[in-house]
């Protein structure tokens, strides 16, 4: 919170996502996805409250329609077969205002 106050930010999120970079058959090798990088972004929790995009924000995830599901019998699963469930959604990441964000590559030593 002290760093957020110093930089006059509402909140700070620290990326904690890891990826396994080991090749198949090798021991697991977890690497942080964010590395030494930092991004400062204007984030709106509720895009609907920003009528006409008056207040700029960096990006959003756009949805086309709603999620859809389908099920089918799959006899290759289990002893007596089973149900295969498929859930689909159509999303697109949209950059709205690049001026509302900054990315610092190798920001942390």
Coordinates of N, CA and C in Angstrom, one line a residue:
X1 N 0.8 -1.2 0.0 CA 0.0 0.0 0.0 C 0.9 1.2 0.0
X2 N 2.0 1.2 0.7 CA 2.9 2.3 0.7 C 3.4 2.7 -0.7
X3 N 3.7 1.7 -1.5 CA 4.2 2.0 -2.9 C 3.0 2.6 -3.7
X4 N 1.8 2.1 -3.5 CA 0.6 2.6 -4.2 C 0.4 4.0 -3.8
X5 N 0.5 4.4 -2.5 CA 0.4 5.7 -2.1 C 1.4 6.6 -2.7
X6 N 2.7 6.2 -2.7 CA 3.8 7.0 -3.2 C 3.6 7.3 -4.7
X7 N 3.0 6.3 -5.5 CA 2.8 6.5 -6.9 C 1.4 7.1 -7.2
X8 N 0.6 7.3 -6.2 CA -0.7 7.8 -6.3 C -1.6 6.9 -7.2
X9 N -1.5 5.6 -6.8 CA -2.3 4.6 -7.5 C -3.4 4.1 -6.6
X10 N -4.5 3.6 -7.1 CA -5.6 3.1 -6.3 C -5.2 1.7 -5.7
X11 N -4.5 0.9 -6.6 CA -4.2 -0.4 -6.1 C -3.0 -1.0 -7.0
X12 N -2.3 -2.0 -6.5 CA -1.2 -2.6 -7.2 C -1.5 -4.1 -7.2
X13 N -1.4 -4.7 -8.4 CA -1.6 -6.1 -8.6 C -0.2 -6.7 -9.0
X14 N 0.2 -7.8 -8.3 CA 1.5 -8.4 -8.6 C 1.2 -9.7 -9.3
X15 N 1.7 -9.9 -10.6 CA 1.5 -11.1 -11.4 C 2.1 -12.3 -10.7
X16 N 1.3 -13.3 -10.5 CA 1.9 -14.5 -9.9 C 1.7 -15.8 -10.8
X17 N 1.6 -15.5 -12.1 CA 1.4 -16.6 -13.1 C 2.7 -17.2 -13.5
X18 N 2.7 -18.6 -13.5 CA 3.9 -19.3 -13.9 C 3.6 -20.2 -15.1
X19 N 4.6 -20.5 -15.9 CA 4.5 -21.4 -17.0 C 5.5 -22.5 -16.9
X20 N 5.2 -23.7 -17.2 CA 6.1 -24.8 -17.2 C 6.9 -24.8 -18.6
X21 N 8.2 -24.4 -18.6 CA 8.9 -24.3 -19.8 C 9.7 -25.6 -20.1
X22 N 9.6 -26.6 -19.4 CA 10.3 -27.9 -19.6 C 9.7 -28.6 -20.8
X23 N 10.6 -29.3 -21.6 CA 10.1 -30.1 -22.7 C 9.5 -31.3 -22.2
X24 N 8.6 -32.0 -23.0 CA 7.9 -33.2 -22.6 C 8.9 -34.2 -22.1
X25 N 8.7 -34.8 -20.9 CA 9.6 -35.9 -20.4 C 10.6 -35.3 -19.4
X26 N 10.8 -34.0 -19.4 CA 11.8 -33.4 -18.5 C 11.2 -33.0 -17.2
X27 N 12.0 -32.8 -16.2 CA 11.5 -32.3 -14.9 C 10.8 -30.9 -15.1
X28 N 9.8 -30.6 -14.3 CA 9.1 -29.4 -14.4 C 10.1 -28.2 -14.1
X29 N 9.9 -27.1 -14.9 CA 10.7 -25.9 -14.8 C 9.8 -24.7 -14.9
X30 N 9.4 -24.3 -13.7 CA 8.4 -23.2 -13.6 C 9.1 -21.8 -13.8
X31 N 8.6 -21.0 -14.7 CA 9.2 -19.7 -14.9 C 8.0 -18.7 -14.8
X32 N 8.3 -17.5 -14.1 CA 7.2 -16.5 -14.0 C 6.9 -15.9 -15.3
X33 N 5.7 -15.7 -15.7 CA 5.3 -15.1 -17.0 C 5.6 -13.6 -17.0
X34 N 5.5 -12.9 -15.9 CA 5.7 -11.5 -15.9 C 7.2 -11.1 -15.8
X35 N 8.1 -12.0 -15.4 CA 9.5 -11.7 -15.3 C 9.8 -10.4 -14.5
X36 N 10.6 -9.6 -15.1 CA 11.0 -8.3 -14.4 C 10.3 -7.1 -15.0
X37 N 9.1 -7.4 -15.6 CA 8.4 -6.3 -16.2 C 7.3 -5.7 -15.4
X38 N 6.9 -4.5 -15.7 CA 5.8 -3.8 -14.9 C 4.9 -3.1 -15.9
X39 N 3.6 -3.1 -15.6 CA 2.7 -2.4 -16.4 C 1.8 -1.5 -15.5
X40 N 1.6 -0.3 -16.0 CA 0.7 0.7 -15.3 C -0.5 0.9 -16.2
X41 N -1.7 0.4 -15.7 CA -2.9 0.4 -16.6 C -4.0 1.1 -15.9
X42 N -4.8 1.8 -16.7 CA -6.1 2.3 -16.2 C -7.1 1.2 -16.4
X43 N -7.7 0.7 -15.3 CA -8.6 -0.4 -15.3 C -10.0 0.0 -14.8
X44 N -11.0 -0.3 -15.6 CA -12.4 0.0 -15.2 C -13.1 -1.3 -14.9
X45 N -13.6 -1.4 -13.7 CA -14.2 -2.7 -13.3 C -15.6 -2.9 -14.0
X46 N -16.2 -1.8 -14.3 CA -17.6 -1.8 -14.9 C -17.6 -0.9 -16.1
X47 N -17.4 -1.5 -17.3 CA -17.4 -0.7 -18.5 C -18.7 0.1 -18.7
X48 N -19.8 -0.5 -18.3 CA -21.1 0.1 -18.5 C -21.2 1.5 -17.8
X49 N -20.4 1.7 -16.8 CA -20.4 2.9 -16.0 C -19.6 4.0 -16.8
X50 N -18.9 3.6 -17.8 CA -18.1 4.6 -18.6 C -18.8 4.9 -19.9
X51 N -20.0 5.5 -19.8 CA -20.8 5.8 -21.0 C -20.1 6.5 -22.0
X52 N -20.0 6.0 -23.2 CA -19.4 6.6 -24.3 C -17.9 6.7 -24.2
X53 N -17.3 5.9 -23.3 CA -15.8 5.9 -23.1 C -15.3 7.3 -22.7
X54 N -16.0 8.0 -21.9 CA -15.6 9.4 -21.5 C -14.3 9.3 -20.8
X55 N -14.2 8.4 -19.8 CA -13.0 8.2 -19.1 C -12.2 7.1 -19.8
X56 N -11.0 7.4 -20.3 CA -10.2 6.3 -21.0 C -9.7 5.2 -20.1
X57 N -9.7 4.0 -20.7 CA -9.1 2.9 -20.0 C -8.4 2.0 -21.0
X58 N -7.5 1.2 -20.6 CA -6.5 0.6 -21.4 C -7.1 -0.4 -22.4
X59 N -7.8 -1.4 -21.9 CA -8.3 -2.5 -22.7 C -9.5 -3.1 -22.1
X60 N -10.2 -4.0 -22.9 CA -11.3 -4.7 -22.4 C -11.4 -6.1 -23.1
X61 N -12.1 -7.0 -22.5 CA -12.4 -8.3 -23.2 C -13.8 -8.2 -23.7
X62 N -13.9 -8.2 -25.0 CA -15.2 -8.2 -25.7 C -15.8 -9.6 -25.9
X63 N -17.1 -9.7 -25.6 CA -17.8 -11.0 -25.8 C -18.8 -10.9 -27.0
X64 N -18.8 -11.9 -27.8 CA -19.8 -12.0 -28.8 C -20.9 -13.0 -28.4
X65 N -22.1 -12.6 -28.2 CA -23.1 -13.5 -27.7 C -22.9 -14.0 -26.3
X66 N -23.4 -15.2 -26.0 CA -23.2 -15.7 -24.6 C -22.5 -17.1 -24.8
X67 N -22.1 -17.6 -23.7 CA -21.5 -19.0 -23.7 C -22.5 -20.0 -24.1
X68 N -22.1 -21.0 -24.8 CA -23.0 -22.1 -25.2 C -22.4 -23.4 -24.8
X69 N -23.2 -24.4 -24.5 CA -22.8 -25.7 -24.1 C -23.5 -26.8 -25.0
X70 N -22.8 -27.9 -25.1 CA -23.4 -29.0 -25.8 C -22.9 -30.3 -25.1
X71 N -23.7 -31.3 -25.1 CA -23.2 -32.6 -24.6 C -23.4 -33.7 -25.6
X72 N -22.6 -34.7 -25.5 CA -22.8 -35.9 -26.4 C -22.3 -37.1 -25.6
X73 N -22.8 -38.3 -26.0 CA -22.4 -39.5 -25.4 C -21.1 -39.9 -26.0
X74 N -20.1 -40.3 -25.1 CA -18.8 -40.7 -25.5 C -18.5 -42.0 -24.9
X75 N -18.6 -43.1 -25.8 CA -18.5 -44.5 -25.3 C -17.0 -44.8 -25.0
X76 N -16.1 -44.0 -25.5 CA -14.7 -44.3 -25.3 C -14.2 -43.9 -23.9
X77 N -15.0 -43.3 -23.1 CA -14.6 -42.8 -21.7 C -15.2 -43.8 -20.7
X78 N -14.4 -44.2 -19.8 CA -14.8 -45.0 -18.7 C -15.3 -46.4 -19.1
X79 N -15.8 -47.2 -18.1 CA -16.2 -48.5 -18.4 C -17.5 -48.6 -19.2
X80 N -18.4 -47.7 -18.8 CA -19.8 -47.7 -19.4 C -20.0 -46.5 -20.3
X81 N -18.9 -45.8 -20.7 CA -19.0 -44.6 -21.5 C -19.3 -43.4 -20.6
X82 N -19.5 -42.3 -21.2 CA -19.8 -41.1 -20.4 C -20.3 -39.9 -21.3
X83 N -20.5 -38.8 -20.6 CA -21.0 -37.6 -21.3 C -19.8 -36.7 -21.6
X84 N -19.6 -36.2 -22.8 CA -18.6 -35.2 -23.1 C -19.4 -33.9 -23.1
X85 N -18.9 -32.9 -22.4 CA -19.5 -31.6 -22.3 C -18.6 -30.6 -23.0
X86 N -19.1 -29.8 -23.9 CA -18.3 -28.8 -24.5 C -18.9 -27.4 -24.2
X87 N -18.0 -26.5 -23.7 CA -18.4 -25.1 -23.4 C -17.6 -24.2 -24.3
X88 N -18.3 -23.3 -25.1 CA -17.7 -22.4 -26.0 C -18.1 -21.0 -25.7
X89 N -17.2 -20.1 -26.0 CA -17.5 -18.6 -25.9 C -16.6 -17.9 -26.9
X90 N -17.0 -16.8 -27.4 CA -16.2 -16.0 -28.3 C -15.8 -14.7 -27.7
X91 N -14.5 -14.6 -27.5 CA -13.9 -13.4 -26.8 C -12.9 -12.8 -27.7
X92 N -12.7 -11.5 -27.5 CA -11.6 -10.8 -28.2 C -11.1 -9.7 -27.3
X93 N -9.7 -9.7 -27.1 CA -9.1 -8.6 -26.3 C -9.0 -7.4 -27.2
X94 N -9.5 -6.3 -26.7 CA -9.5 -5.0 -27.4 C -8.7 -4.0 -26.7
X95 N -7.8 -3.4 -27.4 CA -7.0 -2.2 -26.9 C -7.8 -1.0 -27.2
X96 N -8.3 -0.3 -26.1 CA -9.2 0.8 -26.2 C -8.4 2.1 -26.3
X97 N -7.5 2.4 -25.3 CA -6.8 3.6 -25.3 C -5.3 3.3 -24.8
X98 N -4.4 3.2 -25.8 CA -3.0 2.9 -25.4 C -2.4 4.0 -24.5
X99 N -3.0 5.2 -24.5 CA -2.5 6.3 -23.7 C -2.8 6.0 -22.2
X100 N -3.7 5.1 -21.9 CA -4.1 4.8 -20.6 C -3.3 3.7 -19.9
X101 N -2.1 3.4 -20.5 CA -1.3 2.4 -20.0 C 0.1 2.5 -20.4
X102 N 1.1 2.0 -19.6 CA 2.5 2.1 -19.9 C 3.1 0.7 -19.5
X103 N 4.0 0.2 -20.3 CA 4.7 -1.0 -20.0 C 6.2 -0.8 -19.9
X104 N 6.8 -1.3 -18.8 CA 8.2 -1.1 -18.6 C 8.8 -2.5 -18.7
X105 N 9.7 -2.7 -19.7 CA 10.3 -3.9 -19.9 C 11.6 -4.0 -19.1
X106 N 11.9 -5.0 -18.3 CA 13.0 -5.2 -17.4 C 13.1 -4.0 -16.4
X107 N 11.9 -3.8 -15.8 CA 11.8 -2.7 -14.8 C 12.4 -3.0 -13.5
X108 N 12.5 -4.2 -13.1 CA 13.0 -4.7 -11.8 C 14.3 -5.4 -12.0
X109 N 15.3 -5.0 -11.2 CA 16.6 -5.7 -11.3 C 16.7 -6.9 -10.4

